[in-house]
Amino acid sequence: MDARNKASSSSSRSSSSKRWKYQVFLSFRGEDTRKGFTGHLHAALSDDGIRAFLDDNELERAEFIKTQLEQAIDGSIISIIVFSKSYADSSWCLDELVKIMECRERLGQQVIPLFYNVDSSDVRNQTGSFAQAFEKHEAGICEGKHEKEKVQQWRNALTQAADVCGEDLKNADNGHEAKFIKKILGEVNKQLYSKYQLDIEHLVGITSRMKVLSNHLDIEKSGSKDVVRMIGIWGMGGIGKTTLAKAIYNKFEGSFEGRSFLANVREVIANQPITGLVGLQKQLLNDILKSKSDIKFDSVAKGIEMIRERLHRKRALVIIDDADDLQQLKAIARKPDWFGPGSRIIITTRDKHLLEQVGVDNAYPAEGMDEEEALELFSWHAFKRGCPDQEYLDLSKRVIHYCQGLPLALEVLGSFLNKRTALQWESQLERLERSPHEAITKILRISFDGLPDRTDRNTFLDISCFFIGMDKDYVTQILDGCGFSATIGISVLIERCLVTVSEQNKLMMHDLLRDMGREIVYENAQGHPEKFSRLWKRKDVIDVLSDESGTEEIEGVTLDLDFHLDLHGDLRWELLRDLHWDLDLTRFSAQAFANLKKLRLLHLSNVELTGEYKDFPKKLIWLRWKYFPLESIPDDFPMQPKLVALDLKYSDLKIVWKNCKLHQNLKILNLSYSYELTKSPDFSKIQNLKELILQSCWSLSEVHSSIGDLGRLSLVNLECCYALRDLPLNFYNSKSIETLLLNRCSCFEKLAEGLGDMVSLTTLKADETAIRQIPSSILKLKKLKVFSLCHVKGSPSTNLLPPSLLSLSSLKELALASWSLTDDAFPKDLGSLISLKNLNLAGNDFCSLPSLSRLSQLQDLSLYDCKNLSAIPDLPTNLEVLRAGDCIALEKMPDFSELSNIRELYLHDSGKLTEIPGLYKSLNSMTRIHMEKCTNLTADFRKNILQGWTSCGYGGIFLSGNDIPDWFRCVHDDDIVYFTVPQSVGRNLKGLTLSFGFSSSSKRSSLGFRISIKNMTKGTELEARIIPDCRTKGYYLWQGQLSNDELKLQDSDKVWIEIIVDKWVKVKKTGVSLVWDKFMNENMIDYHLCAYERRPSQYLVNDDDIIHVECDNHITKSPDLSYFPNLEKLILKGCTWLIKVHSYIGDLGRLSLVNLEGCNNLEDLPLNFYKSKSIETLLLNGCSRFQNLADGVGDMVSLTILEADKTGIRQIPSSMVKLKKLRILSLSGCWRLTEDAIPKDLRSLSLEHLLLVDNYFRSLPSLAGLSKLKVLCLNACRDLRAIPDLPKNLCVLEANGCPELETIPDFSEMSNMRELYLCDSFKLTEVPGLDKSLNSMTRIHMEGCTNLTVDFRNNILQRWTSCGFGGIYLNGIYDIPEWFKFVNNVDNFVFFEVPQRILGRDLKGLTICFVYSRFSRRSYWDYLELEDSERRIVIIVKNFTRQTALHARIASVSLLEDHYLWQGQLSNDVLRLEGGDHVSILVRSDNDFVRVKKTGVHLEWDKLMKENMDHK
């Protein structure tokens, strides 16, 4: 969804309407209906604000000419044709009709035929009165009045018009004309306003949201047509509220008599505080009433009166967009009865409370986009299409992560990054990490600026800087201590969509809102950290503390230097030292806080303060100091009378304090993970304490008795206090404690009998303790809701439980797992705990259970590992989850036919079970069934649950065995299945049922099932993680479903499904069944567990002849290619985990291209592959593990291109010499390839290109027999010592970077040689015979060849003939040759005068030479980023005499690590120099990497100079 409203403020017209002069053209026979029906129809249209053309209203008789009529028809949106008895008598009417039908065909004009007292069949067939009319027209042909062709046109037009869906007066309301006109008016409005759709760019993710909102609107149900409904859409700025409202408007506006879209209400009133609200009232009235003239009034009160009087009978659709004040709504839509029955009023706002005040019927929270939607919307703005360019995919995902699903941010950043380079994207992402984008912040800040109270703004800033992710109640207590009235303040922030609360009661905030809040703090301090009201950025805090530059402006500081090493004391610091952590960065002087007089919020982690604390801030409200380094709070730590929360987790405390200086306000004390703490502190001076958290204080053995005197204490968390054996008796006197947590206090032995006196206790958890008996006084705890006592040490006493639990009437959760309870020890009245929701009795020894059917609220029952349990009794009908796996004696199950809420059933390893009665009747509510190792299930039971399964999404059925049911039509003996979606032919594809059999060799907690569904027609892929973990070894079957709402499959789509598993699992068979017209229930309860990931443009199949996959990191095998007998191209490029190509590939008779580049886990090809007689191109580049080409490669008679760069190939099969058609062979970077691996005799090959770059052979066999070879590449062959004899027709030899090269063949007969590259061949002294082949050459690169002989250099430089692009490149140690007459030894230009022509000499051109080097301030790596065109050197030849200039880019910059010399030539055919001309030569680089040091020019007279046309 787009985030902002781009429409104009008026909803009733779009800009596209300006081309229409009229909305309706009326064609009629005047003498029949002008003064009757047509006149009334025209009046009704006009009264409804519709501009309709009527001949006597629009044109005077003198002007009534044909061209003007045609212009009126052409300029109308709709034409209404009133067919009356004498309509066909008029040739004018018939000509109008022909024109109308032509506009319908040509312009898509809407046509509404009306049959006024005539039969449509008479019009269609020209019978009745229409026959009489045409008898006259036919007679007119004979009289010369009409042409025969025109009369036929009239007949055709009448037939066509009668076939258009129209209205017949006789069939509508028994001929009642007024009702007939009203019906026509409704149809005109419906068609007319479909032309006036509000502009919405890129409707992404709108469908699902509109579906939910449409249900709230309830427009289409017959029972709701008389009810006025008000619906609110609320959400943070930029979330897409306006877009959603527009979409609703566009979909439903045609269903209403009137409609109005009041856009940007908040902004309109802000810009026009006096007249804005009146203007909106006027717009509402004008839009709905469609008045001919604007309605006028000048006060809000008058506007309210007119709205109530004029609209209360109009069925209207009203959108009030971006309202932010109750007075706005009171003036526009205070009550539903202001509008007619069936009206719908939609309000979009950032303020949920505003919707509650106005009393909307439903409030819809606008939600951000998921990753897939976000990627699509971003791509439309960044790439102008629905998916990103492949090379920008990772960068795009980083932007998506930053935007956190906010459409506004996606649109703004997408538009900003459009047409920018990857480097620019990186730069922008780095900038966003420092500060948010201004255009985004501007919109988001509206909500902040609109907060009604300064304390609410402070609350928001505190949360954005310090409290995101923390418990809401915890933060509320702290901010209440700051005087912010946070209970109401946080509610306001939630209502304004500035803060959200998670299911875990954590305060959450969108990242962009967080950044906005922090930017506000930054702006208020004008960027000076020491003046910030809040410090959160690590660098800023370290600077302020190190410099001791803090000021009184600072109210909050957080400095987290935590390595997240939850280790204790010395071990932690030792490990930090091992990591070379600079401890100086964690140590500051306590004096650094002395000036922070207003500091109220302080959060430190892994920070040590040195020195005295006497000047430490005294107004702290929150002190959180993780890894507090001292053994006790120091004596000079100042009194903290306002402190609300003290959190010293992971401290080194042994004694908390000697003299408590934390008084009356302390409500939360958290000392958890203080491993050295042996005693709790004395609580007598902190009487307002509400929460005491001592979790994982491993050494804690004593809790101070004063704890029982704390009258407000509600939470005591002592979990994992391993040394704690009991609690002081005074503890049990507490009347305030609500929650007591003792889990994993392994030495805790006894709950005192006084437990029953703790009248407020609601939660008691004591799992994994040494408790032997539950005190009988527990029955006095009338408020107890949660009681958990599982996995106790040793054997419990025989009377563990009281004989009756009936008095625990409030109990909702009861857990007594692993107590070895027998039938005798079990309370018989368990079934009377009617409030119970969760019951965990796992791991006990009872054989049976009392009836549980009376537990009407029970939702979750756990009986895992009850190995003696033989039968499960009747269950309550509301049960949702039954866990009874590993009940090996279980034989009998209750009837499930009435368990309509059951969702999950776990019965694995119940080998005696044969069936579950009635389960098939409850399948519609179920999401998962686990019955692995239930090996005795009947065939009918299995069939019933598999065929009756309806749940889509996360879950499915797990059974033993791996046979796919026989009703699956598409089954494959592998983990891949392929099919083509058949034609729907009147049926609807609801989804797919998937099934696969697998074996597991591990009991690992996760086996990592994924389903990849590739639509090879559309080039899309959906990866679904919908399969729960299966933790048992064996052979199993899974079946589940995917809805077509997710798959989006259509007729003829070619679909490839792969089950992707980890190494512990092997898929045996895979099946798919298409589900047509069957109810499929989307599992929304576990929807958060589903992970759907769409990857665009991965797969593509075109008419079965191309499979195209790129960069799919999930595919491990190619599809079964037997499904593609006509395949011509197989492209699986960049599929890094591909390990297997299907063996049928060799049987594909039309396959010509196989591209497997970048499949770096592919080791070989099936032997059948080499039988192919059709493959022409095989690309294996980058298949680093590919080692062997089979000897059968020689049988691939059509192979013309073989590229296998950077593979592990060791040997070139000798059979390769049989490949007569092979033109290109590339084996570059094959590090295992040696000279012995290359066949000795290659004469039979027709190779044109041989590429052997970056290999380790020392020599090569003779290549002279390769008579057609044009290009030989041997670059970076670092061990190559000699190049063998070469074919005479060779054009290009590249052997750069061969430092051991010493011997080169004779070039004297290489008459076609054009380019020679021998850079950095340090041992070369010459190239024999090269001077005899210079006439054909265009460029020679011998940079870095520092041992060339003088004679060799002089020969090639003096005999060079090529003009234009190219030239000779040598090392810069060689100076400009001495025969150059004009030389500048210090710069990049030369000036000379052309001598007069003497003794018939002709000036043929100039030889130019210069020495250059890299400019030192730019790096070599910067140079490598230059485009080829940017590496050119420009030679500017200025003729001062003739006032001309020639810019020649004929030299390119070579590798810039040394000094180089270039020599080349310019022909006088281009220069046109003459004797006496004054000429300058300037050599300049197109970039700033090159510095030219010397320049020389030599005039060439009467010398052969050959123009190099290749790079002209």
PDB file of N, CA and C in Angstrom, residues 977-984 989 992 1013-1020 1044 1046-1057 1072 1074 1076 1099-1104 1124:
ATOM      1  N   VAL A 977       8.337 -33.113  -7.306  1.00  0.00           N
ATOM      2  CA  VAL A 977       7.202 -33.481  -8.146  1.00  0.00           C
ATOM      3  C   VAL A 977       6.863 -32.291  -9.031  1.00  0.00           C
ATOM      4  N   TYR A 978       6.477 -32.582 -10.277  1.00  0.00           N
ATOM      5  CA  TYR A 978       6.208 -31.529 -11.258  1.00  0.00           C
ATOM      6  C   TYR A 978       4.835 -31.772 -11.875  1.00  0.00           C
ATOM      7  N   PHE A 979       4.086 -30.688 -12.111  1.00  0.00           N
ATOM      8  CA  PHE A 979       2.778 -30.847 -12.764  1.00  0.00           C
ATOM      9  C   PHE A 979       2.395 -29.539 -13.449  1.00  0.00           C
ATOM     10  N   THR A 980       1.430 -29.629 -14.329  1.00  0.00           N
ATOM     11  CA  THR A 980       0.852 -28.467 -14.998  1.00  0.00           C
ATOM     12  C   THR A 980      -0.571 -28.298 -14.516  1.00  0.00           C
ATOM     13  N   VAL A 981      -0.943 -27.092 -14.106  1.00  0.00           N
ATOM     14  CA  VAL A 981      -2.299 -26.838 -13.620  1.00  0.00           C
ATOM     15  C   VAL A 981      -3.268 -26.985 -14.791  1.00  0.00           C
ATOM     16  N   PRO A 982      -4.237 -27.887 -14.686  1.00  0.00           N
ATOM     17  CA  PRO A 982      -5.192 -28.052 -15.795  1.00  0.00           C
ATOM     18  C   PRO A 982      -6.156 -26.876 -15.893  1.00  0.00           C
ATOM     19  N   GLN A 983      -6.912 -26.857 -16.982  1.00  0.00           N
ATOM     20  CA  GLN A 983      -7.907 -25.803 -17.165  1.00  0.00           C
ATOM     21  C   GLN A 983      -9.004 -25.949 -16.111  1.00  0.00           C
ATOM     22  N   SER A 984      -9.456 -24.805 -15.564  1.00  0.00           N
ATOM     23  CA  SER A 984     -10.419 -24.858 -14.471  1.00  0.00           C
ATOM     24  C   SER A 984     -11.816 -25.251 -14.949  1.00  0.00           C
ATOM     25  N   LEU A 989      -9.849 -23.587  -8.260  1.00  0.00           N
ATOM     26  CA  LEU A 989      -8.716 -24.241  -7.619  1.00  0.00           C
ATOM     27  C   LEU A 989      -8.537 -23.612  -6.240  1.00  0.00           C
ATOM     28  N   LEU A 992      -3.593 -26.938  -2.844  1.00  0.00           N
ATOM     29  CA  LEU A 992      -2.916 -28.210  -3.076  1.00  0.00           C
ATOM     30  C   LEU A 992      -2.881 -29.008  -1.781  1.00  0.00           C
ATOM     31  N   ILE A1013       7.802 -24.214  -3.715  1.00  0.00           N
ATOM     32  CA  ILE A1013       6.837 -24.300  -4.814  1.00  0.00           C
ATOM     33  C   ILE A1013       7.239 -23.277  -5.852  1.00  0.00           C
ATOM     34  N   LYS A1014       7.715 -23.752  -6.974  1.00  0.00           N
ATOM     35  CA  LYS A1014       8.210 -22.869  -8.019  1.00  0.00           C
ATOM     36  C   LYS A1014       7.215 -22.844  -9.170  1.00  0.00           C
ATOM     37  N   ASN A1015       6.706 -21.650  -9.440  1.00  0.00           N
ATOM     38  CA  ASN A1015       5.842 -21.456 -10.595  1.00  0.00           C
ATOM     39  C   ASN A1015       6.748 -21.128 -11.769  1.00  0.00           C
ATOM     40  N   MET A1016       7.002 -22.130 -12.583  1.00  0.00           N
ATOM     41  CA  MET A1016       8.011 -21.992 -13.621  1.00  0.00           C
ATOM     42  C   MET A1016       7.478 -21.226 -14.826  1.00  0.00           C
ATOM     43  N   THR A1017       6.179 -20.999 -14.850  1.00  0.00           N
ATOM     44  CA  THR A1017       5.594 -20.177 -15.914  1.00  0.00           C
ATOM     45  C   THR A1017       5.753 -18.698 -15.594  1.00  0.00           C
ATOM     46  N   LYS A1018       5.457 -18.338 -14.354  1.00  0.00           N
ATOM     47  CA  LYS A1018       5.501 -16.927 -13.962  1.00  0.00           C
ATOM     48  C   LYS A1018       6.862 -16.500 -13.441  1.00  0.00           C
ATOM     49  N   GLY A1019       7.751 -17.468 -13.193  1.00  0.00           N
ATOM     50  CA  GLY A1019       9.060 -17.104 -12.685  1.00  0.00           C
ATOM     51  C   GLY A1019       9.022 -16.666 -11.238  1.00  0.00           C
ATOM     52  N   THR A1020       8.161 -17.300 -10.424  1.00  0.00           N
ATOM     53  CA  THR A1020       8.084 -16.967  -9.008  1.00  0.00           C
ATOM     54  C   THR A1020       8.296 -18.223  -8.177  1.00  0.00           C
ATOM     55  N   ASN A1044      -4.573 -21.749  -2.230  1.00  0.00           N
ATOM     56  CA  ASN A1044      -4.222 -21.009  -3.442  1.00  0.00           C
ATOM     57  C   ASN A1044      -4.198 -19.506  -3.205  1.00  0.00           C
ATOM     58  N   GLU A1046      -2.285 -18.293  -1.094  1.00  0.00           N
ATOM     59  CA  GLU A1046      -0.842 -18.120  -0.978  1.00  0.00           C
ATOM     60  C   GLU A1046      -0.125 -18.491  -2.271  1.00  0.00           C
ATOM     61  N   LEU A1047      -0.574 -19.569  -2.919  1.00  0.00           N
ATOM     62  CA  LEU A1047       0.137 -20.073  -4.098  1.00  0.00           C
ATOM     63  C   LEU A1047      -0.088 -19.209  -5.327  1.00  0.00           C
ATOM     64  N   LYS A1048      -1.354 -18.734  -5.501  1.00  0.00           N
ATOM     65  CA  LYS A1048      -1.715 -17.892  -6.648  1.00  0.00           C
ATOM     66  C   LYS A1048      -1.461 -18.611  -7.977  1.00  0.00           C
ATOM     67  N   LEU A1049      -1.850 -19.881  -8.042  1.00  0.00           N
ATOM     68  CA  LEU A1049      -1.696 -20.660  -9.268  1.00  0.00           C
ATOM     69  C   LEU A1049      -2.864 -20.399 -10.208  1.00  0.00           C
ATOM     70  N   GLN A1050      -2.586 -20.449 -11.507  1.00  0.00           N
ATOM     71  CA  GLN A1050      -3.606 -20.250 -12.530  1.00  0.00           C
ATOM     72  C   GLN A1050      -3.505 -21.347 -13.580  1.00  0.00           C
ATOM     73  N   ASP A1051      -4.528 -21.404 -14.439  1.00  0.00           N
ATOM     74  CA  ASP A1051      -4.559 -22.418 -15.488  1.00  0.00           C
ATOM     75  C   ASP A1051      -3.262 -22.423 -16.282  1.00  0.00           C
ATOM     76  N   SER A1052      -2.769 -23.624 -16.573  1.00  0.00           N
ATOM     77  CA  SER A1052      -1.594 -23.874 -17.428  1.00  0.00           C
ATOM     78  C   SER A1052      -0.269 -23.526 -16.770  1.00  0.00           C
ATOM     79  N   ASP A1053      -0.292 -23.069 -15.519  1.00  0.00           N
ATOM     80  CA  ASP A1053       0.978 -22.837 -14.837  1.00  0.00           C
ATOM     81  C   ASP A1053       1.729 -24.158 -14.669  1.00  0.00           C
ATOM     82  N   LYS A1054       3.023 -24.099 -14.906  1.00  0.00           N
ATOM     83  CA  LYS A1054       3.878 -25.266 -14.719  1.00  0.00           C
ATOM     84  C   LYS A1054       4.561 -25.127 -13.358  1.00  0.00           C
ATOM     85  N   VAL A1055       4.355 -26.122 -12.516  1.00  0.00           N
ATOM     86  CA  VAL A1055       4.727 -26.011 -11.106  1.00  0.00           C
ATOM     87  C   VAL A1055       5.693 -27.126 -10.724  1.00  0.00           C
ATOM     88  N   TRP A1056       6.729 -26.745 -10.036  1.00  0.00           N
ATOM     89  CA  TRP A1056       7.738 -27.678  -9.547  1.00  0.00           C
ATOM     90  C   TRP A1056       7.769 -27.557  -8.027  1.00  0.00           C
ATOM     91  N   ILE A1057       7.532 -28.670  -7.342  1.00  0.00           N
ATOM     92  CA  ILE A1057       7.525 -28.684  -5.880  1.00  0.00           C
ATOM     93  C   ILE A1057       8.680 -29.545  -5.396  1.00  0.00           C
ATOM     94  N   VAL A1072       1.277 -34.826  -4.952  1.00  0.00           N
ATOM     95  CA  VAL A1072       0.466 -33.611  -4.899  1.00  0.00           C
ATOM     96  C   VAL A1072      -0.892 -33.898  -5.507  1.00  0.00           C
ATOM     97  N   LEU A1074      -4.458 -31.722  -6.580  1.00  0.00           N
ATOM     98  CA  LEU A1074      -5.088 -30.411  -6.715  1.00  0.00           C
ATOM     99  C   LEU A1074      -6.486 -30.463  -6.106  1.00  0.00           C
ATOM    100  N   TRP A1076     -10.119 -28.917  -5.816  1.00  0.00           N
ATOM    101  CA  TRP A1076     -11.077 -28.089  -6.555  1.00  0.00           C
ATOM    102  C   TRP A1076     -12.353 -27.939  -5.729  1.00  0.00           C
ATOM    103  N   TYR A1099      12.735 -18.938 -11.131  1.00  0.00           N
ATOM    104  CA  TYR A1099      12.447 -19.989 -12.091  1.00  0.00           C
ATOM    105  C   TYR A1099      11.637 -19.430 -13.255  1.00  0.00           C
ATOM    106  N   LEU A1100      11.864 -19.957 -14.415  1.00  0.00           N
ATOM    107  CA  LEU A1100      11.083 -19.544 -15.568  1.00  0.00           C
ATOM    108  C   LEU A1100      11.023 -20.672 -16.575  1.00  0.00           C
ATOM    109  N   VAL A1101       9.826 -21.031 -16.974  1.00  0.00           N
ATOM    110  CA  VAL A1101       9.627 -22.024 -18.031  1.00  0.00           C
ATOM    111  C   VAL A1101       8.752 -21.383 -19.084  1.00  0.00           C
ATOM    112  N   ASN A1102       9.214 -21.391 -20.320  1.00  0.00           N
ATOM    113  CA  ASN A1102       8.433 -20.826 -21.417  1.00  0.00           C
ATOM    114  C   ASN A1102       8.018 -21.941 -22.364  1.00  0.00           C
ATOM    115  N   ASP A1103       6.713 -22.243 -22.375  1.00  0.00           N
ATOM    116  CA  ASP A1103       6.164 -23.235 -23.305  1.00  0.00           C
ATOM    117  C   ASP A1103       6.960 -24.528 -23.292  1.00  0.00           C
ATOM    118  N   ASP A1104       7.389 -24.947 -22.148  1.00  0.00           N
ATOM    119  CA  ASP A1104       8.113 -26.211 -21.980  1.00  0.00           C
ATOM    120  C   ASP A1104       9.462 -26.249 -22.671  1.00  0.00           C
ATOM    121  N   PHE A1124       9.688 -32.591 -19.507  1.00  0.00           N
ATOM    122  CA  PHE A1124       9.978 -31.513 -20.459  1.00  0.00           C
ATOM    123  C   PHE A1124      10.616 -32.086 -21.729  1.00  0.00           C
TER     124      PHE A1124
END
